[in-house]
Amino acid sequence: MPKKIPVRQCVACRQQKEKPQLARITRTPQGDIIYDPKGKAPGRGAYLCKSVSCLEKAIKSRALARALDCQIPDEVYDTLRQQLMEEGAQDGK
């Protein structure tokens, strides 16, 4: 029997997708906001589609800040935007 793949919901567009198709953003116990490509980092996590458009939607609606239960500085959003663009470039190969 094949292993079941967990399903998660994007905080921006609210679509449910398989976990590997989504990017996990984590607030670590130290309070840092990081992109967690492996999905294993400790802390509170939120999932986004691996697209900059979903990140922009999450920024505008403050959905990511609500999901992580903290204020997110603009520099962190810039870093996340860059990391999602790099992830998209790697997926295209």
PDB file of C-alpha atoms in Angstrom:
ATOM      1  CA  MET A   1       0.000   0.000   0.000  1.00  0.00           C
ATOM      2  CA  PRO A   2       1.473   3.397  -0.990  1.00  0.00           C
ATOM      3  CA  LYS A   3       2.316   5.873   1.730  1.00  0.00           C
ATOM      4  CA  LYS A   4      -0.278   8.614   2.207  1.00  0.00           C
ATOM      5  CA  ILE A   5       0.993  12.151   1.496  1.00  0.00           C
ATOM      6  CA  PRO A   6      -0.270  14.748   3.998  1.00  0.00           C
ATOM      7  CA  VAL A   7      -2.350  17.665   2.726  1.00  0.00           C
ATOM      8  CA  ARG A   8      -1.928  21.272   3.932  1.00  0.00           C
ATOM      9  CA  GLN A   9      -3.697  24.551   3.111  1.00  0.00           C
ATOM     10  CA  CYS A  10      -2.044  27.676   1.712  1.00  0.00           C
ATOM     11  CA  VAL A  11      -2.650  30.604   4.081  1.00  0.00           C
ATOM     12  CA  ALA A  12      -3.013  33.020   1.142  1.00  0.00           C
ATOM     13  CA  CYS A  13      -5.177  31.336  -1.511  1.00  0.00           C
ATOM     14  CA  ARG A  14      -6.670  28.705   0.849  1.00  0.00           C
ATOM     15  CA  GLN A  15      -6.115  25.874  -1.673  1.00  0.00           C
ATOM     16  CA  GLN A  16      -5.351  22.461  -0.248  1.00  0.00           C
ATOM     17  CA  LYS A  17      -2.325  20.768  -1.773  1.00  0.00           C
ATOM     18  CA  GLU A  18       0.017  17.941  -0.940  1.00  0.00           C
ATOM     19  CA  LYS A  19       2.648  19.011   1.575  1.00  0.00           C
ATOM     20  CA  PRO A  20       5.661  18.766  -0.818  1.00  0.00           C
ATOM     21  CA  GLN A  21       3.961  21.236  -3.201  1.00  0.00           C
ATOM     22  CA  LEU A  22       3.853  23.956  -0.529  1.00  0.00           C
ATOM     23  CA  ALA A  23       6.559  26.080   1.094  1.00  0.00           C
ATOM     24  CA  ARG A  24       6.700  25.990   4.899  1.00  0.00           C
ATOM     25  CA  ILE A  25       7.446  29.283   6.627  1.00  0.00           C
ATOM     26  CA  THR A  26       8.435  28.808  10.277  1.00  0.00           C
ATOM     27  CA  ARG A  27       8.639  31.022  13.344  1.00  0.00           C
ATOM     28  CA  THR A  28      11.421  29.404  15.336  1.00  0.00           C
ATOM     29  CA  PRO A  29      11.360  29.197  19.153  1.00  0.00           C
ATOM     30  CA  GLN A  30      13.879  32.099  19.098  1.00  0.00           C
ATOM     31  CA  GLY A  31      11.361  34.219  17.153  1.00  0.00           C
ATOM     32  CA  ASP A  32      13.091  34.195  13.739  1.00  0.00           C
ATOM     33  CA  ILE A  33      10.979  33.822  10.597  1.00  0.00           C
ATOM     34  CA  ILE A  34      12.610  31.405   8.151  1.00  0.00           C
ATOM     35  CA  TYR A  35      11.820  29.528   4.965  1.00  0.00           C
ATOM     36  CA  ASP A  36      11.920  25.828   5.834  1.00  0.00           C
ATOM     37  CA  PRO A  37      12.435  23.884   2.571  1.00  0.00           C
ATOM     38  CA  LYS A  38      12.593  20.485   4.302  1.00  0.00           C
ATOM     39  CA  GLY A  39       9.567  21.171   6.529  1.00  0.00           C
ATOM     40  CA  LYS A  40      11.314  19.827   9.622  1.00  0.00           C
ATOM     41  CA  ALA A  41      12.445  22.944  11.526  1.00  0.00           C
ATOM     42  CA  PRO A  42      11.041  23.308  15.055  1.00  0.00           C
ATOM     43  CA  GLY A  43       8.538  26.061  15.680  1.00  0.00           C
ATOM     44  CA  ARG A  44       5.179  27.292  14.455  1.00  0.00           C
ATOM     45  CA  GLY A  45       4.711  26.740  10.735  1.00  0.00           C
ATOM     46  CA  ALA A  46       2.493  28.121   8.005  1.00  0.00           C
ATOM     47  CA  TYR A  47       2.224  26.918   4.425  1.00  0.00           C
ATOM     48  CA  LEU A  48       2.244  28.909   1.192  1.00  0.00           C
ATOM     49  CA  CYS A  49       2.105  27.918  -2.441  1.00  0.00           C
ATOM     50  CA  LYS A  50       5.592  28.080  -3.946  1.00  0.00           C
ATOM     51  CA  SER A  51       4.717  31.237  -5.866  1.00  0.00           C
ATOM     52  CA  VAL A  52       5.515  34.884  -5.300  1.00  0.00           C
ATOM     53  CA  SER A  53       1.889  35.791  -6.080  1.00  0.00           C
ATOM     54  CA  CYS A  54       0.661  33.819  -3.050  1.00  0.00           C
ATOM     55  CA  LEU A  55       3.329  35.461  -0.902  1.00  0.00           C
ATOM     56  CA  GLU A  56       2.172  38.896  -2.105  1.00  0.00           C
ATOM     57  CA  LYS A  57      -1.427  37.971  -1.303  1.00  0.00           C
ATOM     58  CA  ALA A  58      -0.359  36.797   2.183  1.00  0.00           C
ATOM     59  CA  ILE A  59       1.521  40.076   2.751  1.00  0.00           C
ATOM     60  CA  LYS A  60      -1.423  42.209   1.661  1.00  0.00           C
ATOM     61  CA  SER A  61      -3.962  40.317   3.786  1.00  0.00           C
ATOM     62  CA  ARG A  62      -1.479  39.785   6.656  1.00  0.00           C
ATOM     63  CA  ALA A  63      -2.431  36.086   6.553  1.00  0.00           C
ATOM     64  CA  LEU A  64       1.138  34.926   7.150  1.00  0.00           C
ATOM     65  CA  ALA A  65       1.579  37.211  10.167  1.00  0.00           C
ATOM     66  CA  ARG A  66      -1.721  35.928  11.608  1.00  0.00           C
ATOM     67  CA  ALA A  67      -0.793  32.292  11.003  1.00  0.00           C
ATOM     68  CA  LEU A  68       2.594  32.727  12.679  1.00  0.00           C
ATOM     69  CA  ASP A  69       1.087  34.931  15.405  1.00  0.00           C
ATOM     70  CA  CYS A  70       3.745  37.667  15.148  1.00  0.00           C
ATOM     71  CA  GLN A  71       4.682  40.859  13.300  1.00  0.00           C
ATOM     72  CA  ILE A  72       6.861  40.232  10.258  1.00  0.00           C
ATOM     73  CA  PRO A  73       9.338  42.950   9.172  1.00  0.00           C
ATOM     74  CA  ASP A  74       9.594  43.957   5.501  1.00  0.00           C
ATOM     75  CA  GLU A  75      13.177  42.624   5.320  1.00  0.00           C
ATOM     76  CA  VAL A  76      11.890  39.125   6.131  1.00  0.00           C
ATOM     77  CA  TYR A  77       9.275  39.384   3.380  1.00  0.00           C
ATOM     78  CA  ASP A  78      12.017  40.460   0.940  1.00  0.00           C
ATOM     79  CA  THR A  79      14.124  37.454   1.922  1.00  0.00           C
ATOM     80  CA  LEU A  80      11.161  35.087   1.569  1.00  0.00           C
ATOM     81  CA  ARG A  81      10.328  36.576  -1.828  1.00  0.00           C
ATOM     82  CA  GLN A  82      13.906  35.961  -3.013  1.00  0.00           C
ATOM     83  CA  GLN A  83      13.935  32.392  -1.667  1.00  0.00           C
ATOM     84  CA  LEU A  84      10.618  31.551  -3.363  1.00  0.00           C
ATOM     85  CA  MET A  85      11.929  32.912  -6.676  1.00  0.00           C
ATOM     86  CA  GLU A  86      15.032  30.727  -6.331  1.00  0.00           C
ATOM     87  CA  GLU A  87      12.867  27.716  -5.461  1.00  0.00           C
ATOM     88  CA  GLY A  88      10.753  28.346  -8.556  1.00  0.00           C
ATOM     89  CA  ALA A  89      13.878  28.518 -10.710  1.00  0.00           C
ATOM     90  CA  GLN A  90      15.074  25.176  -9.313  1.00  0.00           C
ATOM     91  CA  ASP A  91      11.675  23.545  -9.903  1.00  0.00           C
ATOM     92  CA  GLY A  92      11.812  24.645 -13.544  1.00  0.00           C
ATOM     93  CA  LYS A  93      15.013  22.680 -14.201  1.00  0.00           C
TER      94      LYS A  93
END
